[in-house]
């Protein structure tokens, strides 16, 4: 996993052009599709931005693909799946020299409330970086902070009870870099710039 601030500083020191998108929040209610419709089939890649692609049916599976519903999930819209287990949403990096940051997502519940299990898998390592089974209140959605970065992307899985549990408000950003025109900067100066910036991130203790 990567730290976006650290990478931004490194890219600047090495004279690499940066492209940093604004934070993107994907809301099911913005998909403009009917209830019970499969998001990926009706609006392929809904929520994608720049070099980040979203797939609402990464397993190509009728039972785990995400369907839209415009109300009732903790008072709002949500995406759910038929089978209710391992409901899947994948965010993929589609360009080289790009780092995706998954900030957060929200879980809602259709009904009084229940525990909904979830996990977040880093596609670069194929390992789970976050998992829990929190109580999801039927009146107020629960924000799940992730704050993780990957150069490949993430898979979000939730369920069992991913039929009554739903996902919404997926928030992410990305950092892309392309080599720029070389600038004849003396090595000591470049190293100084890198070290000074790094120190700024880490912070010096006061004497």
XYZ file of C-alpha atoms in Angstrom:
207
model
C 0.000 0.000 0.000
C 1.084 3.559 -0.639
C 0.821 6.954 1.017
C -0.463 9.504 -1.509
C 1.328 12.449 0.099
C 4.616 10.577 0.076
C 4.202 9.650 -3.592
C 3.243 13.186 -4.564
C 6.407 14.513 -2.970
C 8.532 11.867 -4.648
C 7.016 12.609 -8.060
C 7.696 16.325 -7.625
C 11.307 15.673 -6.680
C 11.765 13.497 -9.771
C 10.070 16.014 -12.097
C 7.015 13.903 -12.866
C 3.754 15.500 -13.963
C 0.859 14.786 -11.621
C -2.816 14.397 -12.381
C -4.884 14.322 -9.219
C -8.645 14.001 -9.600
C -11.085 15.523 -7.191
C -12.612 13.210 -4.650
C -15.368 11.161 -6.291
C -18.419 9.986 -4.351
C -20.539 7.429 -6.171
C -24.210 7.514 -5.178
C -26.664 4.836 -6.262
C -29.433 7.419 -6.581
C -27.426 9.096 -9.368
C -27.435 5.944 -11.531
C -30.882 6.881 -12.867
C -32.061 3.294 -13.280
C -35.143 1.468 -12.034
C -35.304 -0.518 -8.818
C -34.108 -4.135 -9.039
C -32.146 -3.462 -12.223
C -28.529 -4.744 -12.429
C -26.263 -1.716 -12.371
C -23.436 -3.137 -14.488
C -25.783 -4.302 -17.255
C -27.784 -1.080 -17.450
C -25.008 1.428 -16.697
C -21.672 -0.378 -17.313
C -18.889 1.150 -15.246
C -21.206 3.536 -13.422
C -19.117 5.736 -11.126
C -15.860 5.299 -13.071
C -13.589 8.313 -13.355
C -10.291 8.768 -15.228
C -8.055 5.710 -14.766
C -10.394 4.188 -12.172
C -13.025 1.743 -13.410
C -15.931 0.421 -11.341
C -17.496 -2.979 -11.984
C -20.750 -3.815 -10.221
C -20.626 -7.445 -11.342
C -16.934 -8.439 -11.275
C -17.737 -12.143 -10.917
C -20.264 -12.134 -13.776
C -22.635 -13.875 -11.403
C -26.401 -13.429 -11.265
C -26.424 -13.956 -7.501
C -23.627 -11.569 -6.489
C -24.096 -8.757 -9.038
C -25.297 -5.517 -7.496
C -28.828 -4.266 -8.097
C -30.115 -0.757 -7.465
C -32.819 0.301 -5.043
C -33.712 3.931 -4.453
C -34.978 3.891 -0.872
C -35.263 2.058 2.413
C -31.588 1.285 3.040
C -31.150 3.192 6.287
C -33.343 5.894 4.833
C -31.655 6.089 1.429
C -30.650 4.266 -1.729
C -28.454 1.179 -1.801
C -26.986 -1.514 -4.022
C -27.688 -5.098 -2.961
C -27.421 -8.590 -4.432
C -29.879 -11.484 -4.795
C -27.914 -14.152 -2.984
C -26.909 -11.873 -0.151
C -23.404 -13.303 0.330
C -20.211 -11.907 -1.204
C -22.060 -9.102 -2.960
C -19.198 -7.631 -4.965
C -18.020 -4.226 -6.176
C -14.602 -3.843 -7.807
C -12.610 -0.641 -8.320
C -9.745 -1.194 -10.764
C -6.779 0.936 -11.807
C -6.641 0.935 -15.615
C -3.487 2.988 -16.238
C 0.157 2.632 -15.275
C 1.764 4.968 -12.730
C -1.563 5.443 -10.983
C -2.457 4.993 -7.332
C -6.071 4.653 -6.237
C -7.151 5.745 -2.781
C -10.352 4.209 -1.461
C -11.519 6.626 1.189
C -14.762 5.110 2.440
C -18.151 3.627 1.680
C -21.459 3.433 3.510
C -23.586 0.434 4.441
C -27.335 0.662 4.945
C -29.970 -1.839 6.034
C -33.490 -2.464 4.791
C -35.382 -3.074 8.001
C -34.770 -2.516 11.702
C -31.068 -3.323 11.549
C -28.606 -6.192 11.652
C -24.933 -7.074 11.530
C -23.549 -6.991 7.991
C -20.152 -8.514 7.348
C -17.812 -6.848 4.857
C -14.234 -7.109 3.653
C -11.960 -5.001 1.441
C -9.401 -6.836 -0.691
C -6.339 -5.164 -2.207
C -6.093 -6.478 -5.773
C -2.320 -5.918 -5.765
C -1.771 -8.527 -3.058
C -5.101 -10.394 -3.170
C -5.332 -10.053 0.595
C -7.979 -8.583 2.862
C -6.881 -5.255 4.339
C -10.069 -4.530 6.260
C -12.941 -6.633 7.518
C -15.623 -6.351 10.161
C -19.234 -7.191 10.914
C -20.732 -4.010 12.360
C -24.306 -3.426 13.405
C -26.024 -1.473 10.624
C -28.925 0.618 11.870
C -32.005 0.663 9.664
C -32.500 4.377 10.269
C -29.008 5.811 9.696
C -26.361 4.477 7.310
C -22.962 3.483 8.697
C -19.809 5.044 7.246
C -16.947 2.567 6.769
C -13.597 4.440 6.631
C -10.959 2.631 4.555
C -8.248 5.189 3.697
C -6.100 2.693 1.810
C -4.178 3.020 -1.461
C -3.332 0.510 -4.183
C -1.824 0.556 -7.665
C -4.199 -2.238 -8.781
C -7.492 -1.529 -7.058
C -9.880 -2.984 -4.511
C -12.703 -5.487 -4.239
C -15.439 -4.730 -1.709
C -17.444 -7.745 -0.540
C -20.398 -7.651 1.845
C -22.882 -10.171 3.217
C -24.285 -12.505 4.267
C -27.538 -10.591 4.328
C -26.365 -8.493 1.428
C -29.987 -8.584 0.276
C -31.208 -6.478 3.190
C -27.813 -4.819 3.508
C -26.803 -2.346 0.804
C -23.779 -0.265 -0.185
C -23.719 3.406 -1.229
C -21.590 6.565 -1.161
C -18.373 4.947 -2.364
C -15.706 7.650 -2.092
C -12.317 7.497 -3.831
C -9.598 9.567 -5.492
C -6.489 8.817 -7.541
C -2.993 10.081 -8.271
C -1.502 9.613 -11.752
C 2.040 10.411 -12.831
C 3.697 10.767 -16.229
C 7.426 11.427 -16.703
C 8.112 15.064 -17.527
C 10.888 16.802 -19.410
C 14.183 16.324 -17.534
C 15.432 19.370 -15.686
C 19.182 19.637 -14.976
C 18.892 19.759 -11.206
C 22.093 18.898 -9.330
C 21.750 15.663 -7.396
C 22.476 17.268 -4.001
C 19.727 19.824 -4.622
C 17.253 17.138 -5.646
C 18.095 15.089 -2.589
C 17.741 18.174 -0.420
C 14.334 18.910 -1.916
C 13.181 15.350 -1.291
C 14.531 15.288 2.252
C 13.089 18.674 3.114
C 9.647 17.715 1.841
C 9.739 14.359 3.598
C 10.631 16.062 6.825
C 7.674 18.368 6.318
C 5.377 15.363 6.118
C 6.817 13.582 9.126
C 7.260 16.757 11.177
C 10.252 17.803 13.288
C 9.865 17.850 17.087
C 10.318 21.236 18.669
C 13.420 21.770 20.781
